[in-house]
Short mmCIF file of C-alpha atoms in Angstrom, two decimals:
data_model
loop_
_atom_site.label_atom_id
_atom_site.label_comp_id
_atom_site.label_asym_id
_atom_site.label_seq_id
_atom_site.Cartn_x
_atom_site.Cartn_y
_atom_site.Cartn_z
CA MET A 1 0.55 -18.71 17.44
CA GLY A 2 2.96 -17.89 14.65
CA ALA A 3 5.15 -14.60 14.34
CA THR A 4 4.22 -11.44 12.61
CA GLY A 5 5.74 -11.71 9.29
CA ASP A 6 9.34 -12.68 10.21
CA ILE A 7 9.12 -11.00 13.82
CA PHE A 8 8.97 -13.33 16.80
CA ASP A 9 8.34 -12.21 20.31
CA LEU A 10 11.15 -14.58 21.41
CA ALA A 11 14.19 -16.29 19.69
CA ILE A 12 15.98 -18.83 21.60
CA ILE A 13 19.52 -20.34 20.88
CA GLY A 14 19.99 -23.93 22.10
CA GLY A 15 17.80 -27.06 21.98
CA GLY A 16 18.84 -28.56 25.32
CA VAL A 17 16.42 -28.95 28.21
CA ASN A 18 16.58 -25.16 29.24
CA GLY A 19 16.09 -23.82 25.76
CA ALA A 20 13.18 -26.32 25.20
CA GLY A 21 11.61 -25.54 28.63
CA ILE A 22 11.70 -21.80 27.94
CA ALA A 23 10.18 -22.36 24.61
CA ARG A 24 7.36 -24.46 26.08
CA ASP A 25 6.55 -21.88 28.80
CA ALA A 26 6.80 -18.93 26.50
CA ALA A 27 4.54 -20.28 23.85
CA GLY A 28 2.05 -21.38 26.39
CA ARG A 29 1.76 -17.88 27.68
CA GLY A 30 0.96 -16.68 24.17
CA ALA A 31 4.35 -15.54 22.77
CA SER A 32 5.43 -16.20 19.31
CA VAL A 33 8.52 -18.27 19.77
CA VAL A 34 11.30 -19.63 17.45
CA LEU A 35 14.01 -22.15 18.78
CA PHE A 36 17.14 -22.82 16.89
CA GLU A 37 19.37 -25.94 17.52
CA GLN A 38 22.49 -26.42 15.62
CA ASN A 39 22.42 -30.24 15.78
CA ASP A 40 19.61 -32.61 17.12
CA LEU A 41 17.49 -31.62 20.22
CA ALA A 42 19.39 -32.76 23.42
CA SER A 43 22.51 -33.56 21.29
CA ALA A 44 24.97 -32.40 23.91
CA THR A 45 24.61 -32.15 27.72
CA SER A 46 20.92 -32.74 27.99
CA SER A 47 21.28 -36.43 26.89
CA ALA A 48 24.55 -37.06 28.78
CA SER A 49 23.26 -36.85 32.38
CA THR A 50 22.86 -39.55 35.07
CA LYS A 51 19.27 -39.49 34.03
CA LEU A 52 17.98 -38.40 37.59
CA ILE A 53 15.44 -36.04 38.85
CA HIS A 54 16.98 -35.54 42.32
CA GLY A 55 17.61 -32.89 44.87
CA GLY A 56 21.43 -33.52 44.91
CA LEU A 57 22.19 -34.99 48.21
CA ARG A 58 25.91 -34.17 48.05
CA TYR A 59 25.09 -30.44 47.38
CA LEU A 60 24.05 -30.01 51.00
CA GLU A 61 27.82 -30.32 51.79
CA TYR A 62 28.44 -27.15 49.81
CA TYR A 63 25.36 -25.25 51.65
CA GLU A 64 23.56 -25.22 48.35
CA PHE A 65 20.23 -25.03 50.36
CA ARG A 66 18.33 -23.03 47.91
CA LEU A 67 19.05 -25.28 44.99
CA VAL A 68 18.46 -28.40 46.90
CA ARG A 69 15.04 -27.25 48.21
CA GLU A 70 13.94 -26.19 44.69
CA ALA A 71 15.10 -29.43 43.16
CA LEU A 72 13.58 -31.58 45.96
CA ALA A 73 10.13 -29.86 45.33
CA GLU A 74 10.44 -30.42 41.46
CA ARG A 75 10.87 -34.12 41.82
CA GLU A 76 7.20 -34.56 42.36
CA VAL A 77 6.04 -31.91 40.01
CA VAL A 78 7.92 -33.30 37.04
CA TRP A 79 6.97 -36.89 37.92
CA GLY A 80 3.34 -35.74 37.60
CA MET A 81 3.98 -33.91 34.30
CA ALA A 82 5.63 -36.99 32.70
CA PRO A 83 4.81 -40.18 34.42
CA HIS A 84 5.84 -42.13 31.42
CA ILE A 85 9.48 -40.87 31.40
CA VAL A 86 9.80 -40.11 34.98
CA TRP A 87 9.43 -42.63 37.91
CA PRO A 88 10.61 -43.07 41.59
CA LEU A 89 13.62 -44.99 42.55
CA ARG A 90 15.05 -46.10 45.91
CA PHE A 91 18.85 -45.37 46.45
CA VAL A 92 21.02 -47.22 48.84
CA LEU A 93 23.83 -45.36 50.58
CA PRO A 94 26.16 -47.78 52.28
CA HIS A 95 28.16 -46.45 55.30
CA HIS A 96 31.79 -46.46 54.51
CA ALA A 97 33.71 -46.42 57.79
CA GLY A 98 36.57 -44.62 56.57
CA LEU A 99 34.57 -41.62 55.10
CA ARG A 100 31.66 -39.61 56.17
CA PRO A 101 30.49 -40.59 59.71
CA SER A 102 26.92 -42.04 59.88
CA TRP A 103 25.56 -39.34 62.01
CA MET A 104 26.45 -36.88 59.14
CA LEU A 105 24.71 -39.16 56.73
CA ARG A 106 21.58 -39.41 58.93
CA LEU A 107 21.44 -35.45 59.26
CA GLY A 108 21.92 -35.01 55.58
CA LEU A 109 19.04 -37.50 54.74
CA PHE A 110 16.82 -35.88 57.44
CA LEU A 111 17.29 -32.57 55.61
CA TYR A 112 16.78 -34.24 52.29
CA ASP A 113 13.34 -35.63 53.53
CA HIS A 114 12.06 -32.37 55.01
CA LEU A 115 13.60 -29.55 52.83
CA GLY A 116 11.42 -29.97 49.73
CA GLY A 117 7.87 -30.78 50.83
CA ARG A 118 7.93 -34.56 50.02
CA ARG A 119 4.50 -35.83 49.72
CA LEU A 120 4.29 -39.15 47.64
CA LEU A 121 7.89 -40.29 47.64
CA PRO A 122 8.86 -42.78 50.43
CA ALA A 123 11.02 -41.47 53.34
CA THR A 124 14.42 -42.41 54.36
CA ARG A 125 14.97 -45.59 56.29
CA SER A 126 18.12 -47.24 57.91
CA LEU A 127 19.18 -50.63 56.49
CA ASP A 128 20.94 -53.68 58.07
CA LEU A 129 22.86 -54.68 54.67
CA ARG A 130 23.81 -58.05 56.43
CA ARG A 131 20.06 -58.97 56.38
CA ASP A 132 18.43 -56.70 53.64
CA GLN A 133 18.38 -57.94 50.14
CA ALA A 134 20.14 -54.61 49.02
CA GLY A 135 23.27 -55.83 50.80
CA ALA A 136 23.54 -59.08 48.84
CA PRO A 137 25.67 -57.56 45.86
CA LEU A 138 27.93 -55.58 48.29
CA LYS A 139 31.11 -56.70 50.15
CA ALA A 140 30.77 -57.87 53.58
CA ALA A 141 32.54 -54.84 55.04
CA PHE A 142 29.32 -52.84 54.40
CA ALA A 143 27.08 -53.82 57.30
CA ARG A 144 24.96 -50.63 57.61
CA GLY A 145 23.37 -48.23 55.09
CA PHE A 146 20.41 -45.96 54.34
CA GLU A 147 17.81 -45.84 51.80
CA TYR A 148 16.12 -42.67 50.28
CA SER A 149 13.99 -41.79 47.33
CA ASP A 150 14.67 -39.84 44.10
CA CYS A 151 13.50 -40.13 40.60
CA TRP A 152 14.59 -41.42 37.05
CA VAL A 153 14.12 -39.43 34.05
CA GLU A 154 14.66 -40.22 30.28
CA ASP A 155 16.64 -36.91 29.88
CA ALA A 156 16.67 -36.64 25.95
CA ARG A 157 12.95 -37.40 25.91
CA LEU A 158 12.36 -34.84 28.33
CA VAL A 159 13.70 -32.26 26.08
CA VAL A 160 11.99 -33.63 23.02
CA LEU A 161 8.50 -33.55 24.82
CA ASN A 162 9.06 -30.03 25.91
CA ALA A 163 9.81 -29.04 22.27
CA ARG A 164 6.82 -31.07 21.00
CA ASP A 165 4.57 -29.19 23.48
CA ALA A 166 6.04 -25.82 22.34
CA ALA A 167 5.33 -26.73 18.86
CA GLU A 168 1.79 -27.61 19.50
CA ARG A 169 1.40 -24.30 21.21
CA GLY A 170 2.74 -22.39 18.15
CA ALA A 171 6.50 -22.43 18.57
CA ALA A 172 8.81 -22.93 15.41
CA ILE A 173 11.44 -25.62 16.47
CA ARG A 174 14.22 -25.52 14.02
CA THR A 175 16.73 -28.16 14.65
CA ARG A 176 20.04 -28.57 12.64
CA THR A 177 19.87 -24.85 12.23
CA LYS A 178 22.87 -22.68 13.36
CA VAL A 179 22.62 -18.96 14.37
CA VAL A 180 25.55 -17.54 12.62
CA SER A 181 25.13 -13.92 13.65
CA ALA A 182 22.70 -11.74 15.80
CA ALA A 183 22.78 -7.94 16.21
CA ARG A 184 20.42 -5.37 17.68
CA GLU A 185 18.46 -3.31 15.45
CA GLY A 186 16.90 -0.94 17.98
CA GLU A 187 14.14 -2.74 19.74
CA LEU A 188 14.70 -5.88 17.78
CA TRP A 189 17.25 -8.56 17.30
CA LYS A 190 18.23 -9.35 13.72
CA VAL A 191 19.06 -13.05 13.52
CA GLU A 192 20.83 -14.75 10.78
CA THR A 193 20.64 -18.68 10.46
CA LEU A 194 22.31 -21.29 8.29
CA SER A 195 20.57 -24.73 8.08
CA ALA A 196 22.44 -28.13 7.54
CA SER A 197 21.12 -27.98 3.96
CA GLY A 198 22.74 -24.78 3.35
CA GLU A 199 19.62 -22.53 3.52
CA ARG A 200 20.27 -19.07 5.06
CA GLN A 201 17.35 -17.12 6.62
CA VAL A 202 16.87 -14.04 8.70
CA ILE A 203 14.27 -13.47 11.26
CA ARG A 204 13.75 -10.63 13.85
CA ALA A 205 12.88 -11.09 17.49
CA ARG A 206 11.76 -8.62 20.29
CA ALA A 207 13.97 -10.67 22.67
CA LEU A 208 16.74 -13.38 22.55
CA VAL A 209 17.72 -16.11 24.89
CA ASN A 210 21.08 -17.62 24.72
CA ALA A 211 20.77 -21.01 26.09
CA ALA A 212 23.63 -22.62 24.21
CA GLY A 213 24.87 -24.74 27.14
CA PRO A 214 28.54 -25.28 26.85
CA TRP A 215 28.68 -22.91 23.91
CA VAL A 216 26.97 -20.06 25.69
CA ALA A 217 30.09 -18.09 26.18
CA GLN A 218 31.16 -18.64 22.58
CA VAL A 219 27.69 -17.65 21.28
CA ALA A 220 28.08 -14.39 23.29
CA ASN A 221 31.41 -13.58 22.33
CA ALA A 222 31.44 -14.75 18.56
CA THR A 223 27.90 -15.03 17.23
CA LEU A 224 26.54 -11.98 19.07
CA GLY A 225 29.70 -9.87 18.86
CA GLY A 226 29.71 -8.96 22.62
CA GLN A 227 31.34 -10.32 25.76
CA SER A 228 29.97 -13.06 27.75
CA PRO A 229 28.17 -11.52 30.93
CA ALA A 230 29.77 -14.33 33.02
CA SER A 231 32.47 -16.95 33.10
CA VAL A 232 31.75 -20.61 32.32
CA ARG A 233 33.42 -23.60 33.89
CA LEU A 234 33.11 -26.45 31.85
CA VAL A 235 33.03 -29.78 33.71
CA GLN A 236 33.08 -33.21 32.14
CA GLY A 237 30.99 -35.98 33.40
CA SER A 238 31.26 -39.54 31.99
CA HIS A 239 29.41 -42.82 32.52
CA ILE A 240 29.91 -46.52 31.66
CA VAL A 241 27.27 -49.21 30.86
CA VAL A 242 27.99 -52.69 31.88
CA PRO A 243 25.83 -55.88 31.96
CA ARG A 244 23.66 -55.98 34.95
CA ILE A 245 25.60 -56.56 38.05
CA PHE A 246 22.73 -56.93 40.78
CA ASP A 247 19.25 -58.13 40.99
CA GLY A 248 16.29 -55.87 42.25
CA PRO A 249 15.10 -52.42 41.37
CA GLN A 250 17.33 -50.57 43.89
CA CYS A 251 20.10 -48.17 42.86
CA TYR A 252 23.28 -47.45 44.74
CA ILE A 253 25.20 -44.25 45.59
CA PHE A 254 28.83 -44.82 46.69
CA GLN A 255 31.22 -42.39 48.42
CA ASN A 256 34.76 -42.17 47.22
CA ALA A 257 37.71 -41.07 49.21
CA ASP A 258 38.24 -38.17 46.84
CA ASN A 259 34.75 -36.69 47.96
CA ARG A 260 33.03 -37.71 44.70
CA ILE A 261 30.13 -39.76 44.52
CA VAL A 262 29.25 -42.50 42.07
CA PHE A 263 25.78 -44.05 41.14
CA ALA A 264 25.14 -47.55 40.05
CA ILE A 265 21.52 -47.77 38.53
CA PRO A 266 19.64 -50.49 36.84
CA TYR A 267 19.52 -49.59 33.05
CA GLU A 268 17.46 -50.72 29.96
CA GLN A 269 16.64 -54.01 31.79
CA ASP A 270 19.73 -55.80 31.00
CA PHE A 271 22.49 -53.29 32.12
CA THR A 272 23.88 -51.13 34.92
CA LEU A 273 24.65 -47.53 34.65
CA ILE A 274 27.85 -46.33 36.52
CA GLY A 275 28.71 -42.65 36.79
CA THR A 276 29.55 -39.84 36.88
CA THR A 277 32.97 -38.26 36.96
CA ASP A 278 33.69 -34.52 37.82
CA ARG A 279 36.65 -33.11 35.99
CA ASP A 280 37.45 -29.70 34.27
CA PHE A 281 37.26 -29.72 30.45
CA LYS A 282 39.12 -27.84 28.00
CA GLY A 283 38.42 -28.19 24.24
CA ASP A 284 35.49 -28.62 21.91
CA PRO A 285 32.33 -29.84 23.83
CA SER A 286 31.03 -31.56 20.61
CA ALA A 287 34.26 -33.83 20.77
CA VAL A 288 33.81 -34.89 24.42
CA ALA A 289 34.38 -38.65 25.12
CA ALA A 290 34.97 -40.78 28.11
CA SER A 291 38.68 -41.06 28.69
CA GLU A 292 40.32 -44.36 29.65
CA GLU A 293 41.35 -42.71 32.84
CA GLU A 294 37.69 -42.15 33.67
CA ILE A 295 36.55 -45.44 32.47
CA GLN A 296 39.16 -47.09 34.91
CA TYR A 297 38.17 -44.77 37.72
CA LEU A 298 34.51 -45.72 37.48
CA CYS A 299 35.32 -49.45 37.34
CA ALA A 300 37.40 -48.99 40.45
CA ALA A 301 35.01 -46.89 42.27
CA ALA A 302 32.18 -49.44 41.94
CA GLY A 303 34.51 -52.29 42.43
CA GLU A 304 35.38 -50.89 45.84
CA TYR A 305 31.65 -51.82 46.87
CA PHE A 306 30.45 -54.67 44.86
CA LYS A 307 31.51 -58.17 45.39
CA ALA A 308 31.88 -58.84 41.79
CA PRO A 309 34.77 -57.03 40.16
CA ILE A 310 33.94 -54.40 37.46
CA ARG A 311 36.37 -55.03 34.68
CA ARG A 312 37.32 -52.55 31.83
CA GLU A 313 36.17 -55.51 29.26
CA ASP A 314 32.70 -55.51 30.82
CA VAL A 315 32.09 -52.08 29.47
CA VAL A 316 29.56 -52.09 26.56
CA TRP A 317 29.12 -48.42 26.05
CA THR A 318 30.21 -45.18 27.48
CA TYR A 319 29.08 -41.62 27.05
CA SER A 320 30.31 -38.25 28.21
CA GLY A 321 28.85 -34.73 28.48
CA VAL A 322 30.12 -31.27 29.43
CA ARG A 323 28.24 -29.40 32.02
CA PRO A 324 28.33 -25.55 31.50
CA LEU A 325 28.49 -24.38 35.15
CA TYR A 326 28.52 -20.92 36.28
CA ASP A 327 32.18 -20.35 37.48
CA ASP A 328 31.96 -19.37 41.17
CA GLY A 329 35.70 -19.86 41.59
CA ALA A 330 35.51 -23.28 43.43
CA THR A 331 38.78 -25.03 43.80
CA LYS A 332 37.65 -28.42 42.63
CA ALA A 333 35.24 -29.22 39.63
CA GLN A 334 32.76 -31.31 42.13
CA GLU A 335 32.46 -28.21 44.25
CA ALA A 336 31.45 -25.85 41.55
CA THR A 337 27.74 -24.66 41.96
CA ARG A 338 25.07 -26.43 40.06
CA ASP A 339 22.73 -23.77 40.47
CA TYR A 340 21.75 -21.46 37.58
CA VAL A 341 22.45 -17.86 36.92
CA LEU A 342 20.61 -15.78 34.61
CA LYS A 343 22.15 -12.71 33.17
CA LEU A 344 19.99 -10.03 31.48
CA ASP A 345 21.13 -7.28 29.25
CA ALA A 346 18.42 -4.81 28.46
CA PRO A 347 19.79 -1.28 27.64
CA GLU A 348 17.12 1.40 27.36
CA GLY A 349 15.43 1.42 23.98
CA ALA A 350 17.28 -1.85 22.87
CA ALA A 351 16.19 -5.55 22.51
CA PRO A 352 16.86 -7.38 25.57
CA ILE A 353 19.06 -10.69 25.80
CA LEU A 354 19.09 -13.22 28.55
CA SER A 355 21.91 -15.71 28.82
CA VAL A 356 21.59 -18.84 30.75
CA PHE A 357 24.53 -20.27 32.85
CA GLY A 358 24.43 -23.49 34.70
CA GLY A 359 21.53 -25.38 36.15
CA LYS A 360 20.51 -29.02 36.17
CA ILE A 361 17.88 -31.00 34.47
CA THR A 362 15.89 -31.31 37.78
CA THR A 363 15.20 -27.50 37.88
CA PHE A 364 14.70 -26.85 34.14
CA ARG A 365 11.07 -25.87 34.52
CA ARG A 366 11.76 -23.52 37.42
CA LEU A 367 14.77 -21.97 35.44
CA ALA A 368 12.24 -21.27 32.62
CA GLU A 369 9.85 -19.60 34.99
CA ALA A 370 12.70 -17.28 36.30
CA ALA A 371 13.90 -16.55 32.88
CA LEU A 372 10.48 -15.37 31.63
CA ALA A 373 10.17 -13.38 34.95
CA LYS A 374 13.27 -11.41 33.93
CA LEU A 375 12.07 -10.92 30.43
CA ALA A 376 8.53 -10.05 31.34
CA PRO A 377 9.06 -6.30 31.95
CA HIS A 378 10.53 -5.96 28.51
CA LEU A 379 8.03 -8.42 26.70
CA PRO A 380 4.66 -7.92 28.16
CA THR A 381 3.16 -10.98 26.41
CA LEU A 382 5.06 -13.08 28.99
CA ASP A 383 3.48 -11.38 31.96
CA LYS A 384 1.03 -14.14 32.66
CA PRO A 385 0.74 -16.82 35.48
CA SER A 386 3.02 -19.94 35.69
CA TRP A 387 1.27 -22.78 34.16
CA THR A 388 3.72 -25.53 33.33
CA GLY A 389 3.83 -27.46 36.54
CA GLY A 390 0.13 -28.69 36.34
CA THR A 391 0.08 -29.39 32.69
CA PRO A 392 1.24 -32.82 31.43
CA LEU A 393 3.85 -33.05 28.76
CA PRO A 394 2.78 -34.96 25.61
CA GLY A 395 1.80 -38.53 26.51
CA GLY A 396 1.78 -37.82 30.18
CA ASP A 397 -2.03 -37.30 30.72
CA PHE A 398 -2.35 -40.38 32.99
CA ASP A 399 -2.14 -40.79 36.72
CA ARG A 400 1.45 -40.89 37.99
CA LEU A 401 0.75 -44.21 39.54
CA GLY A 402 -1.06 -45.75 36.50
CA PHE A 403 1.73 -46.71 34.39
CA ASP A 404 1.22 -50.44 34.58
CA SER A 405 -2.60 -50.01 33.81
CA LEU A 406 -1.52 -47.93 30.62
CA VAL A 407 0.38 -50.88 29.52
CA ASP A 408 -2.36 -53.45 30.27
CA ASN A 409 -4.67 -51.17 28.12
CA LEU A 410 -2.32 -51.33 25.27
CA ARG A 411 -2.15 -54.98 25.26
CA ARG A 412 -5.87 -55.23 25.56
CA ARG A 413 -6.39 -53.02 22.60
CA TYR A 414 -3.49 -54.68 20.69
CA PRO A 415 -3.36 -58.24 21.87
CA TRP A 416 -0.60 -59.15 19.15
CA ILE A 417 1.91 -56.80 20.60
CA ALA A 418 4.50 -58.65 23.06
CA ALA A 419 4.56 -57.47 26.59
CA GLU A 420 8.04 -55.79 26.49
CA HIS A 421 7.24 -54.17 23.41
CA ALA A 422 4.02 -52.55 24.88
CA ARG A 423 6.07 -51.54 27.87
CA ARG A 424 8.73 -49.82 26.00
CA LEU A 425 6.34 -47.92 23.78
CA ALA A 426 4.19 -46.88 26.93
CA ARG A 427 7.58 -45.68 28.45
CA ALA A 428 8.69 -43.74 25.62
CA TYR A 429 5.32 -42.21 24.33
CA GLY A 430 2.87 -42.62 27.31
CA THR A 431 -0.69 -42.17 25.96
CA ARG A 432 0.67 -41.23 22.73
CA ALA A 433 1.87 -44.84 21.98
CA GLU A 434 -1.63 -45.14 20.31
CA ARG A 435 -0.71 -42.89 17.62
CA ILE A 436 2.01 -45.38 16.55
CA LEU A 437 -0.33 -48.37 17.05
CA ALA A 438 -3.56 -46.98 15.79
CA GLY A 439 -5.39 -49.11 13.05
CA ALA A 440 -2.84 -51.86 13.13
CA ARG A 441 -4.11 -55.37 13.53
CA SER A 442 -0.79 -57.25 13.45
CA LEU A 443 2.89 -56.46 14.10
CA ALA A 444 3.30 -56.92 10.37
CA GLU A 445 1.12 -53.87 9.81
CA LEU A 446 3.65 -51.75 11.66
CA GLY A 447 5.94 -52.21 8.87
CA GLU A 448 9.55 -53.36 8.76
CA THR A 449 11.24 -54.43 12.09
CA PHE A 450 14.76 -53.24 12.33
CA GLY A 451 15.68 -55.10 15.42
CA ALA A 452 14.64 -54.91 19.11
CA ASP A 453 11.06 -54.23 18.10
CA LEU A 454 11.84 -50.89 16.46
CA THR A 455 9.26 -50.77 13.47
CA ALA A 456 9.09 -48.48 10.47
CA ARG A 457 5.67 -47.07 11.90
CA GLU A 458 7.63 -45.95 14.95
CA VAL A 459 10.58 -44.40 12.90
CA GLU A 460 8.06 -42.53 10.73
CA TYR A 461 6.38 -41.06 13.86
CA LEU A 462 9.84 -39.97 15.26
CA MET A 463 10.83 -38.46 12.06
CA ASP A 464 7.37 -36.82 11.66
CA GLN A 465 6.71 -35.65 15.20
CA GLU A 466 9.98 -35.70 16.87
CA TRP A 467 12.47 -34.03 14.54
CA ALA A 468 14.62 -37.31 14.13
CA VAL A 469 16.75 -37.16 11.02
CA GLU A 470 19.56 -39.55 11.57
CA PRO A 471 19.60 -43.16 13.05
CA ALA A 472 21.71 -41.80 16.15
CA ASP A 473 18.59 -39.46 16.97
CA ILE A 474 16.47 -42.42 17.33
CA LEU A 475 18.88 -45.20 18.65
CA TRP A 476 20.86 -42.88 21.27
CA ARG A 477 18.50 -40.16 22.21
CA ARG A 478 14.69 -40.81 21.43
CA SER A 479 15.81 -44.34 22.82
CA LYS A 480 18.71 -46.43 23.76
CA LEU A 481 18.09 -49.03 21.18
CA GLY A 482 21.63 -48.60 19.96
CA LEU A 483 22.50 -51.04 22.75
CA ARG A 484 20.62 -53.78 20.89
CA LEU A 485 20.77 -53.28 17.08
CA ASP A 486 23.83 -54.63 15.37
CA ALA A 487 25.82 -52.88 12.61
CA SER A 488 23.51 -54.44 9.90
CA GLN A 489 20.22 -53.51 11.61
CA GLN A 490 21.49 -50.10 12.05
CA ALA A 491 22.56 -49.66 8.25
CA ALA A 492 19.11 -50.83 7.35
CA LEU A 493 17.46 -48.09 9.56
CA ALA A 494 19.94 -45.65 7.98
CA ALA A 495 18.77 -46.57 4.42
CA PHE A 496 15.07 -46.53 5.38
CA MET A 497 15.44 -43.07 6.92
CA ALA A 498 17.46 -41.70 4.08
CA GLU A 499 14.93 -43.00 1.53
CA ARG A 500 11.92 -41.57 3.37
CA ALA A 501 13.69 -38.19 4.04
CA GLY A 502 14.17 -38.00 0.17
CA VAL A 503 10.55 -38.70 -0.42
CA SER A 504 9.54 -36.01 2.15
CA ARG A 505 11.56 -33.38 0.66
CA MET A 506 9.70 -33.83 -2.55
CA ALA A 507 6.17 -33.58 -0.75
CA PRO A 508 4.64 -30.59 0.75
CA ARG A 509 5.59 -30.02 4.37
CA SER A 510 3.23 -30.97 7.00
CA ALA A 511 2.38 -28.40 9.67
CA ALA A 512 2.38 -31.18 12.14
CA THR A 513 6.18 -31.18 11.97
CA ALA A 514 6.33 -27.53 13.20
#
């Protein structure tokens, strides 16, 4: 559904997981929606997570029972919506004799198993790490442990797929478009935007959502000319990636003496992801980077548990993000609430605005439902039943336990494709991998290969259907192939994308690109 003239029902500022989730839900209820993102989708916090759909075991210590219950229930919902980019993992928690006692860990895991209505994910079990294979990479001091379930998510792809689904339901997704000002004109918002190409545009909307993540207060204060309705606590979380340091599919969660926890997770077949940190952040969120102190901290924290030392020179990549948490006055960054807070400003006779504070990637869908419930009295179009939990995201229309069958079917239909290539495409695109491969009878027919089985056909799909503009959009957000392409291959990709973008600008714009 398009807007009436230049008037939309809902304008959203911010193309992270919360903005994209709200856009999808609202468009599916029949509202006309426009979303503005100043950079690429998921270009900030939503691509810098630990990639987990999880209840947040450690939040139980801070009595965040509502948040943990909601997050635990969402694990299986989101897994069912997107079984290509979400899948179960088992986490090993070694007992550290000098930290939390084993009875406390058992109690926490009992609550974790029973708070959220777990149905398909396996239950917690105790481990003898001297005999179980999960203990093999660990130091001999760790003899006992526990194993529990959570889920992995390709975080940036979750954002893009929500935006893709929103677009197919009529939403306008305008990336690389900054909102430079917004002001009320009676019952409408007048929103002025500036695109990366220098194009200025004005639209009007009946309601506005500020889901700008780390910039939520800045947008409220500067762009909207008002005052932020709540304080934001910016907390930096950094991760390191090293060559794979243990065999097996299990992940590890390690306690540290400072009460923080660190995960070690198998990553992109050949690597291990270690993170995260928690420290207050000051400065420009767009310039955040893992500090040397954080890198050394993560190496040391993992090295306390693994037999093999984690050395600074082992680190092949780092990434860092800024979490825009609701400032609840907690003393330490790791104690600040991860729950979301929604602030509605809706004066009589004036257009409403909803500001989004906090939240975690696991609960984005429930956040969207709560946001629309607050707006519905002022925007009757939204007063319809919740629908997102039972509807798959693009490419997710297959059984959540059927991923291997999906890969097998791709290989039967396209016998010339390598097994790892088929698996990567199925993980990224699910059933929509067929849209990339359709009609091809050989690898050569997919066009130039830039490295690591990334072909021109896939790049074209990402540019046409997923708003990819620059190589980083593809190499670090739509995928993690940046770990595998060398500088010359990345340069070839950049040249191809620039040439194709130039040709596209001269051609009529396809409606499929929303």
